Coordinates of C-alpha atoms and ligand atoms in Angstrom, one line a residue:
X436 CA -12.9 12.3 -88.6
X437 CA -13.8 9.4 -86.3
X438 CA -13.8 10.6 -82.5
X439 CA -10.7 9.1 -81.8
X440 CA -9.4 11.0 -79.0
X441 CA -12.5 11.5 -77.2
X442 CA -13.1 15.1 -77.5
X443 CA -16.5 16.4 -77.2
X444 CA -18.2 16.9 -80.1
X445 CA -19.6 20.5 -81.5
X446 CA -21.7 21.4 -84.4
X447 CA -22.8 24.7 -85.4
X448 CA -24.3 26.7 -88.9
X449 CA -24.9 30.2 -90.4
X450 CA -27.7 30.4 -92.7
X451 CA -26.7 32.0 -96.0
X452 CA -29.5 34.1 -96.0
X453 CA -27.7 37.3 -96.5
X454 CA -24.7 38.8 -96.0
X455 CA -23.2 38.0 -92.5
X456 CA -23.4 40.6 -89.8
X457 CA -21.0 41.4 -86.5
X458 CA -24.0 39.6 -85.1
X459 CA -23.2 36.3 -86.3
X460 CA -19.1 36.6 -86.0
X461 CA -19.2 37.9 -82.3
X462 CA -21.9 35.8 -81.2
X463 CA -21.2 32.5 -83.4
X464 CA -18.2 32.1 -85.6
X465 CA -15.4 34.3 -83.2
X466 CA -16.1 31.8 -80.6
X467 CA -16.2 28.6 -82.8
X468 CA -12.2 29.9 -83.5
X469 CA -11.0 29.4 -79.9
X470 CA -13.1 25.7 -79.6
X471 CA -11.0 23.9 -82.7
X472 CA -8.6 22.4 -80.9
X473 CA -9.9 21.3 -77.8
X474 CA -13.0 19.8 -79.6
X475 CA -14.2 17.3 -82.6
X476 CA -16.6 20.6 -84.8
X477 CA -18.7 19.6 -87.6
X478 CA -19.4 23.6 -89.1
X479 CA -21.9 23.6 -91.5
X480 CA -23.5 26.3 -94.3
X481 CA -27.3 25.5 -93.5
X482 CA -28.5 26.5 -97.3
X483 CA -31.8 24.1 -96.6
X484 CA -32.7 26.6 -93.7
X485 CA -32.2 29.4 -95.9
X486 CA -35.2 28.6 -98.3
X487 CA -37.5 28.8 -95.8
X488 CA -37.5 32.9 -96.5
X489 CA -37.8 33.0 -100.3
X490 CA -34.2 33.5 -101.9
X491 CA -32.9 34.5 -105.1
X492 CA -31.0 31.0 -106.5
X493 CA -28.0 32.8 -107.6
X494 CA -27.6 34.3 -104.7
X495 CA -28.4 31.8 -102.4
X496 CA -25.2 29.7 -104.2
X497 CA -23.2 32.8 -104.4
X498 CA -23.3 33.4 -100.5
X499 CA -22.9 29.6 -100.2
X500 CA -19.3 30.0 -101.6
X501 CA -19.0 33.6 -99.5
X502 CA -19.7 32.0 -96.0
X503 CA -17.4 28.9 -96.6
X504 CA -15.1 31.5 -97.5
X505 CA -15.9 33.5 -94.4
X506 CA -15.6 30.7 -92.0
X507 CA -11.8 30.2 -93.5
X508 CA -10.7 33.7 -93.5
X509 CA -12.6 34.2 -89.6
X510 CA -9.6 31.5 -88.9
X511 CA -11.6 28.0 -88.7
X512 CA -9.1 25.3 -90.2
X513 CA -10.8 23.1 -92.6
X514 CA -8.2 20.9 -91.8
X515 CA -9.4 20.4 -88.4
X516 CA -13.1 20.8 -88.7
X517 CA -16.0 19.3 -90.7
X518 CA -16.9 22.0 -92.8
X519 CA -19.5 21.4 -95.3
X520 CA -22.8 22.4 -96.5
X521 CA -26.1 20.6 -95.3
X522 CA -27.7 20.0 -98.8
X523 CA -24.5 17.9 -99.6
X524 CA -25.7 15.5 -96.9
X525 CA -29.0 14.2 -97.3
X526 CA -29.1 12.8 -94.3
X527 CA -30.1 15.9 -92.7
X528 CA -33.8 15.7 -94.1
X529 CA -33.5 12.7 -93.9
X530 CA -34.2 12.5 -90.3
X531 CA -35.7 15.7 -90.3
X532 CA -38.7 13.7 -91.7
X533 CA -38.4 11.5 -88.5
X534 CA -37.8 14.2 -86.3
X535 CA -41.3 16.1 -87.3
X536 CA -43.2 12.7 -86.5
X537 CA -41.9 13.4 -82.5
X538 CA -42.2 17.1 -82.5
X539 CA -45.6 18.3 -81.6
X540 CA -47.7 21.0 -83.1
X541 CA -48.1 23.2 -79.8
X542 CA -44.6 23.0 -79.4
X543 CA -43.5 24.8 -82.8
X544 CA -46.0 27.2 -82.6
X545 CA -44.6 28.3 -79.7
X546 CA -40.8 29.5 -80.9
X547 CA -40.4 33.1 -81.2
X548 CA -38.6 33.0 -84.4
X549 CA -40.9 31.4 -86.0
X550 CA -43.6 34.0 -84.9
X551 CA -41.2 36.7 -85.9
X552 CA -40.2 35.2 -89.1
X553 CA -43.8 34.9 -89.6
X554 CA -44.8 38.3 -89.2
X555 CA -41.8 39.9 -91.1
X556 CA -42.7 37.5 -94.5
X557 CA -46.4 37.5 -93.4
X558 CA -47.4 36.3 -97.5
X559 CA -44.9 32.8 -97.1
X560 CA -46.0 31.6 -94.0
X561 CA -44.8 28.1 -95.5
X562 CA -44.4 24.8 -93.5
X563 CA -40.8 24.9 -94.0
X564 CA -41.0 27.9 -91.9
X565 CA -43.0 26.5 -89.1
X566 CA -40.6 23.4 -89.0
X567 CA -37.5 24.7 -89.3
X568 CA -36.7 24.2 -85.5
X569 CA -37.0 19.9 -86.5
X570 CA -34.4 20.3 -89.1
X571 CA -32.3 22.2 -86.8
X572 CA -32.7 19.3 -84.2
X573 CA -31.7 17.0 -87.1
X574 CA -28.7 18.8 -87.5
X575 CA -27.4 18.9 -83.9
X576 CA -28.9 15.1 -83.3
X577 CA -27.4 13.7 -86.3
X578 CA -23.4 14.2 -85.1
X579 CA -24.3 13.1 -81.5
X580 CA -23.3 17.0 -80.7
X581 CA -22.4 17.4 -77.0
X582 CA -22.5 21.3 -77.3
X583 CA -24.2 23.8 -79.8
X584 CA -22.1 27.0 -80.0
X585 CA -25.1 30.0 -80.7
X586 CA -26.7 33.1 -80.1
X587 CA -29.0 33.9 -77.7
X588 CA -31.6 34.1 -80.4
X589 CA -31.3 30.1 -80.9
X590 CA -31.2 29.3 -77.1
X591 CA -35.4 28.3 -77.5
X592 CA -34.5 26.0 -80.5
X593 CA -32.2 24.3 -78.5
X594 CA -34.2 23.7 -75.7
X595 CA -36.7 22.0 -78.5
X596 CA -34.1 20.0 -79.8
X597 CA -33.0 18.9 -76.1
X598 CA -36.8 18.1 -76.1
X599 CA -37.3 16.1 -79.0
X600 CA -34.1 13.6 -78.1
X601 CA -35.6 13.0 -74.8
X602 CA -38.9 11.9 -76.1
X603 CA -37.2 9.9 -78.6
X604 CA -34.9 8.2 -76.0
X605 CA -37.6 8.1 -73.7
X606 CA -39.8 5.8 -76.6
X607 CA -37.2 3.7 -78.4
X608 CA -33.8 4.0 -75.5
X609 CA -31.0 5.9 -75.7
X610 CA -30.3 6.8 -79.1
X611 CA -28.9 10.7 -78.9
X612 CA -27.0 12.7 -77.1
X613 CA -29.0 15.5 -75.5
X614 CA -26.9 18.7 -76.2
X615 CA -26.2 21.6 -74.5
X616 CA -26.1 25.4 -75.4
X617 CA -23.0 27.1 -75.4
X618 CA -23.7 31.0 -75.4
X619 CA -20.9 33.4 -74.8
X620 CA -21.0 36.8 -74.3
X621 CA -21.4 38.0 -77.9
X622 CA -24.5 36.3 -77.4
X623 CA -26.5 39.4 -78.6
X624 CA -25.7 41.6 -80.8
X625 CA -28.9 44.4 -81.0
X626 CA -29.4 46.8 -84.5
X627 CA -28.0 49.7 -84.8
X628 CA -31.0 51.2 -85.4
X629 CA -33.4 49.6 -83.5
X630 CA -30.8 48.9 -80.2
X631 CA -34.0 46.6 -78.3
X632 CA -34.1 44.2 -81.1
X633 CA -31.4 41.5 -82.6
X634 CA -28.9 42.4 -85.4
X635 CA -30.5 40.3 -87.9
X636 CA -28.7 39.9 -91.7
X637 CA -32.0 40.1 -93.5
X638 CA -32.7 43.5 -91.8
X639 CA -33.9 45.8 -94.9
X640 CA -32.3 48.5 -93.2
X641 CA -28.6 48.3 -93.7
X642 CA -27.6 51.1 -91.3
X643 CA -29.1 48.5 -88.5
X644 CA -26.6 46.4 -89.0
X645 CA -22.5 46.0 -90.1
X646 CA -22.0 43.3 -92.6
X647 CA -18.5 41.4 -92.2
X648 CA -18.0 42.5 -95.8
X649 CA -18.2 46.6 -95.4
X650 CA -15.6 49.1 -95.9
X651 CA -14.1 51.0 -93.2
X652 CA -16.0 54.1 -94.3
X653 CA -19.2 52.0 -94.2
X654 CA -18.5 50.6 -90.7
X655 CA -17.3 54.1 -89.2
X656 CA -20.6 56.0 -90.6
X657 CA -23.1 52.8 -89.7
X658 CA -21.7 53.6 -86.0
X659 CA -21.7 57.3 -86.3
X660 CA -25.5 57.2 -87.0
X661 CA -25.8 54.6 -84.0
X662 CA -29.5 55.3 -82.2
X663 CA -28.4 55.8 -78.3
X664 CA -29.7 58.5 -75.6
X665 CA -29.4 62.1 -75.1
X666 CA -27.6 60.4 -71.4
X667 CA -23.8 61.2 -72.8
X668 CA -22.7 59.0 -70.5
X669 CA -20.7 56.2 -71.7
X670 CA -22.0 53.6 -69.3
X671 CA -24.0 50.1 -69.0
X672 CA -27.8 50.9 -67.5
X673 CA -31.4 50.1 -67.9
X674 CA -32.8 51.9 -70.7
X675 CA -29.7 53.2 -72.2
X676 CA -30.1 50.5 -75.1
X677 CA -27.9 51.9 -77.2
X678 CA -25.1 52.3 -75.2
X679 CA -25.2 48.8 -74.0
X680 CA -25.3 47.5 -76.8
X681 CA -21.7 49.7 -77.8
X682 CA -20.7 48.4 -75.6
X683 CA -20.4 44.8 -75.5
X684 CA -19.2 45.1 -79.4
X685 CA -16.8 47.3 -78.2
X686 CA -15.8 45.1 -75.4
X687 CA -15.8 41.6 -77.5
X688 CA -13.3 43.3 -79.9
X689 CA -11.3 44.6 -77.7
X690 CA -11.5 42.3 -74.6
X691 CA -12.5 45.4 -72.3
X692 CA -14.3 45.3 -69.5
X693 CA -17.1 47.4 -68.8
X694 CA -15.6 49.2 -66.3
X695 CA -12.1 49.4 -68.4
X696 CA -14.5 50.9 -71.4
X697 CA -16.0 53.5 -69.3
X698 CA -12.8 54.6 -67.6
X699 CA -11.5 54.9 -71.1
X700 CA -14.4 56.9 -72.0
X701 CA -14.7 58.7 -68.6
X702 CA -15.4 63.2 -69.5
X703 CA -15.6 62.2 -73.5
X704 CA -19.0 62.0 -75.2
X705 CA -20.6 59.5 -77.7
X706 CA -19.0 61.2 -80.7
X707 CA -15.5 59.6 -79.6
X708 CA -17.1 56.5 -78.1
X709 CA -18.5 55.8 -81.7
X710 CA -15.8 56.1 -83.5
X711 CA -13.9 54.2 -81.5
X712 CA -16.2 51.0 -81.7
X713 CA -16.1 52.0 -85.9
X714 CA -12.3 52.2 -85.8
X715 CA -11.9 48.7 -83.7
X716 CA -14.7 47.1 -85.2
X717 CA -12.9 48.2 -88.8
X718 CA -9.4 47.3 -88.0
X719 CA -10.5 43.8 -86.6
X720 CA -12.5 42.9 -89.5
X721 CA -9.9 44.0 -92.2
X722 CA -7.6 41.0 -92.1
X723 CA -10.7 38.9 -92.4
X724 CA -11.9 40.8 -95.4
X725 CA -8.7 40.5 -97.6
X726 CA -8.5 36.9 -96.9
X727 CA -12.0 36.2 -98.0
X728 CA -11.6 38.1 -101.3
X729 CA -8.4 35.7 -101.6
X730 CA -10.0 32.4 -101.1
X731 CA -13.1 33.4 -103.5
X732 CA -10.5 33.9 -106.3
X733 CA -10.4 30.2 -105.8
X734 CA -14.0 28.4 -106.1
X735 CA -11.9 25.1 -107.0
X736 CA -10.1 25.3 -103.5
X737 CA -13.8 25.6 -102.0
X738 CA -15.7 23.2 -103.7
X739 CA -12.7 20.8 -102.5
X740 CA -13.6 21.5 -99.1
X741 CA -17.1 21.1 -99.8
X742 CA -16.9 17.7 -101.6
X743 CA -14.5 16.2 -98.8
X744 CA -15.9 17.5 -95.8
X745 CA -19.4 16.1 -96.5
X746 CA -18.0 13.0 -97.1
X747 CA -16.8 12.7 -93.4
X748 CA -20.0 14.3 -92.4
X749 CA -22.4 12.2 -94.0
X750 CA -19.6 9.1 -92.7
X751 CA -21.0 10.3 -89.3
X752 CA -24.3 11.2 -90.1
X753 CA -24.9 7.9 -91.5
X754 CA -24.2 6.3 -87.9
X755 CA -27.2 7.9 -86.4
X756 CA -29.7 7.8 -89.2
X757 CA -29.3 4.1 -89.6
X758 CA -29.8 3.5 -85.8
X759 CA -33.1 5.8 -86.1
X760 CA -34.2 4.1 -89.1
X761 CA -34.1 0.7 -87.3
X762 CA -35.7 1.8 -84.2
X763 CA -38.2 3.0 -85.6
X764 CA -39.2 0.0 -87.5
X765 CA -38.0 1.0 -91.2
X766 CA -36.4 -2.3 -93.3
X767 CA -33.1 -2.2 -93.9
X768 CA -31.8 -3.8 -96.6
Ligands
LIG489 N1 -27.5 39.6 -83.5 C1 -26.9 38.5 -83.1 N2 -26.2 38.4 -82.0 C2 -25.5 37.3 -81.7 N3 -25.6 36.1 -82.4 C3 -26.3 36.1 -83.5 N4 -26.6 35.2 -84.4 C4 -27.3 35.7 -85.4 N5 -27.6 37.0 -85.1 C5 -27.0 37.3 -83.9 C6 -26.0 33.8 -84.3 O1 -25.4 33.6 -85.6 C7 -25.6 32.2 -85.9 C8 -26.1 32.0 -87.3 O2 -27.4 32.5 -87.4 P1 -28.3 32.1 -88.6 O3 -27.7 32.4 -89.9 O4 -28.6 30.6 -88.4 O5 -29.6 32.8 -88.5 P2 -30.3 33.8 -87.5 O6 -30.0 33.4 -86.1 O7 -31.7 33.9 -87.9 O8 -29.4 35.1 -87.8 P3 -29.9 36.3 -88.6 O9 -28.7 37.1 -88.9 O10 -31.0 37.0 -87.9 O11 -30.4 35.7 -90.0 P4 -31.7 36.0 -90.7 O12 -31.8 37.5 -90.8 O13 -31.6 35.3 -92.0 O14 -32.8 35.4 -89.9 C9 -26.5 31.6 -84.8 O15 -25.7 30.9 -83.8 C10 -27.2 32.8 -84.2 O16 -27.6 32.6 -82.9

């Protein structure tokens, strides 16, 4: 997909790290839907993130498979976007290696995911871990992205990545394009359990969190046993963490406002505003459920999309590595 039309160009992962959350569709994937046709995405299944926590291999490939599936059945058109996963481009790593050679040490030890990732697998404290943030620079640099479509939660790596262009540009002239964030208001998604802190897939609590995958009864009784206030108000403040939180998955299913949401909700307590978010939450993910068990019926239709999407990636990524690799000095031959 050469960027014929001059469309801006996007690029964007999920980690296959475990099974996807409402965190990831409404603060990542929902939003990637309505940016297809208006720009040039790459979409990518970031397995080589992924190891940094230690995985089990068949399910790392298994989920590999699930969130190529996922992307399809979410409504992203492999047809119009690069969808692909990042082992199947080495090129990636490839500058990755680079990357870590213009990213200083103070700098890494300063992201917050890695200091949270760190204390939650406190005996793996591996390098990988630590540089993550460089490969994820890679990623975005390699495709010349003008936007990166995330959470909240990535907003600091992004910053980094901004960073590490500049200093590059700054040594050897203009060589990326320094990307910008593009966070919407799905942006951050809290547990269910712990309302203060991200939704996070890897949670070993699976009442903080609803996985795209559960059943209506799951999703209904994950909501039910929501932690909120004693308040009974159904209403945005300070404090009422909760609630808040309810709320904006409530209001990114349905397109509410808050002040639509608590009309709606106005003499009714959190009993019916619970069930509610279950029921919308349910219904909205139910199409997207029977379409991924569909499509992973059909591995041969995936692993077509795999092979011929990295091919136009790595086309692209090939671009940028080669100009790196010649800055910096490396022979070509
Ligand atoms: N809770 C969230 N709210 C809004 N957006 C979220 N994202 C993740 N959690 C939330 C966004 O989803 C995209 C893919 O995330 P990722 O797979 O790269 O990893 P992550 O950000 O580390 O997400 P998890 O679910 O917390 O994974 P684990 O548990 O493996 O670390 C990103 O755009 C992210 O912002």
């Amino acid at each position: 997909m050469e960027n014929t039309q001059n469309k801006k160009r996007i690029f964007s992962g999920v980690q296959p790290s475990g099974n996807l959350t409402i965190g990831n569709y409404l603060g990542a994937i929902k939003n990637w839907t309505t940016l297809q046709d208006d720009y040039e995405c790459l979409y990518c299944v970031v397995d080589q993130h992924a190891i940094t926590v230690r995985q089990t291999p068949a399910d790392l490939r298994r989920r590999t498979y699930e969130i190529m599936a996922i992307y399809i059945a979410c409504g992203l058109d492999p047809e119009k976007n690069i969808m692909y996963v990042q082992s199947h481009v080495p090129a990636h790593t490839q500058l990755s290696w680079v990357l870590n050679c213009y990213t200083m040490f103070g700098e890494l030890s300063r992201m917050t995911q890695f200091k949270d990732k760190s204390s939650k697998n406190a005996d793996n404290i591996n390098a990988g871990l630590f540089t993550y943030p460089t490969l994820m620079a890679s990623d975005i640099l390699l495709y010349q992205a003008d936007l990166v479509p995330v959470g909240e939660d990535q907003r600091q790596h992004i910053e980094l990545t901004r960073d590490i262009a500049a200093r590059f540009n700054s040594v050897y002239g203009d060589t990326f394009k320094i990307p910008e964030p593009y966070i919407t208001k799905g942006a951050k998604i809290n547990s269910l359990a712990e309302p203060t802190k991200k939704m996070s897939k890897s949670d070993p609590n699976a009442n903080a969190y609803v996985s795209l995958l559960d059943n209506k009864d799951e999703i209904i009784k994950k909501f039910r046993r929501a932690v909120t206030d004693s308040d009974a108000v159904v209403c945005r403040a300070e404090g009422k963490d909760g609630i808040n939180n309810l709320m904006t998955i409530y209001s990114c299913f349905t397109g509410k406002t808050d002040e639509e949401i608590v009309k709606e909700f106005e003499g009714k307590g959190y009993g019916d505003f619970k069930l509610a978010v279950g029921q919308v939450c349910a219904d909205s993910l139910a199409p997207i459920q029977e379409e991924f068990e569909r499509l992973m019926k059909d591995k041969a239709y995936l692993e077509q999309i795999f092979k011929a999407n990295s091919e136009k990636a790595a086309y692209l990524a090939r671009k940028t590595l080669s100009k790196v690799y010649r800055k910096v000095g490396f022979v070509q031959i």
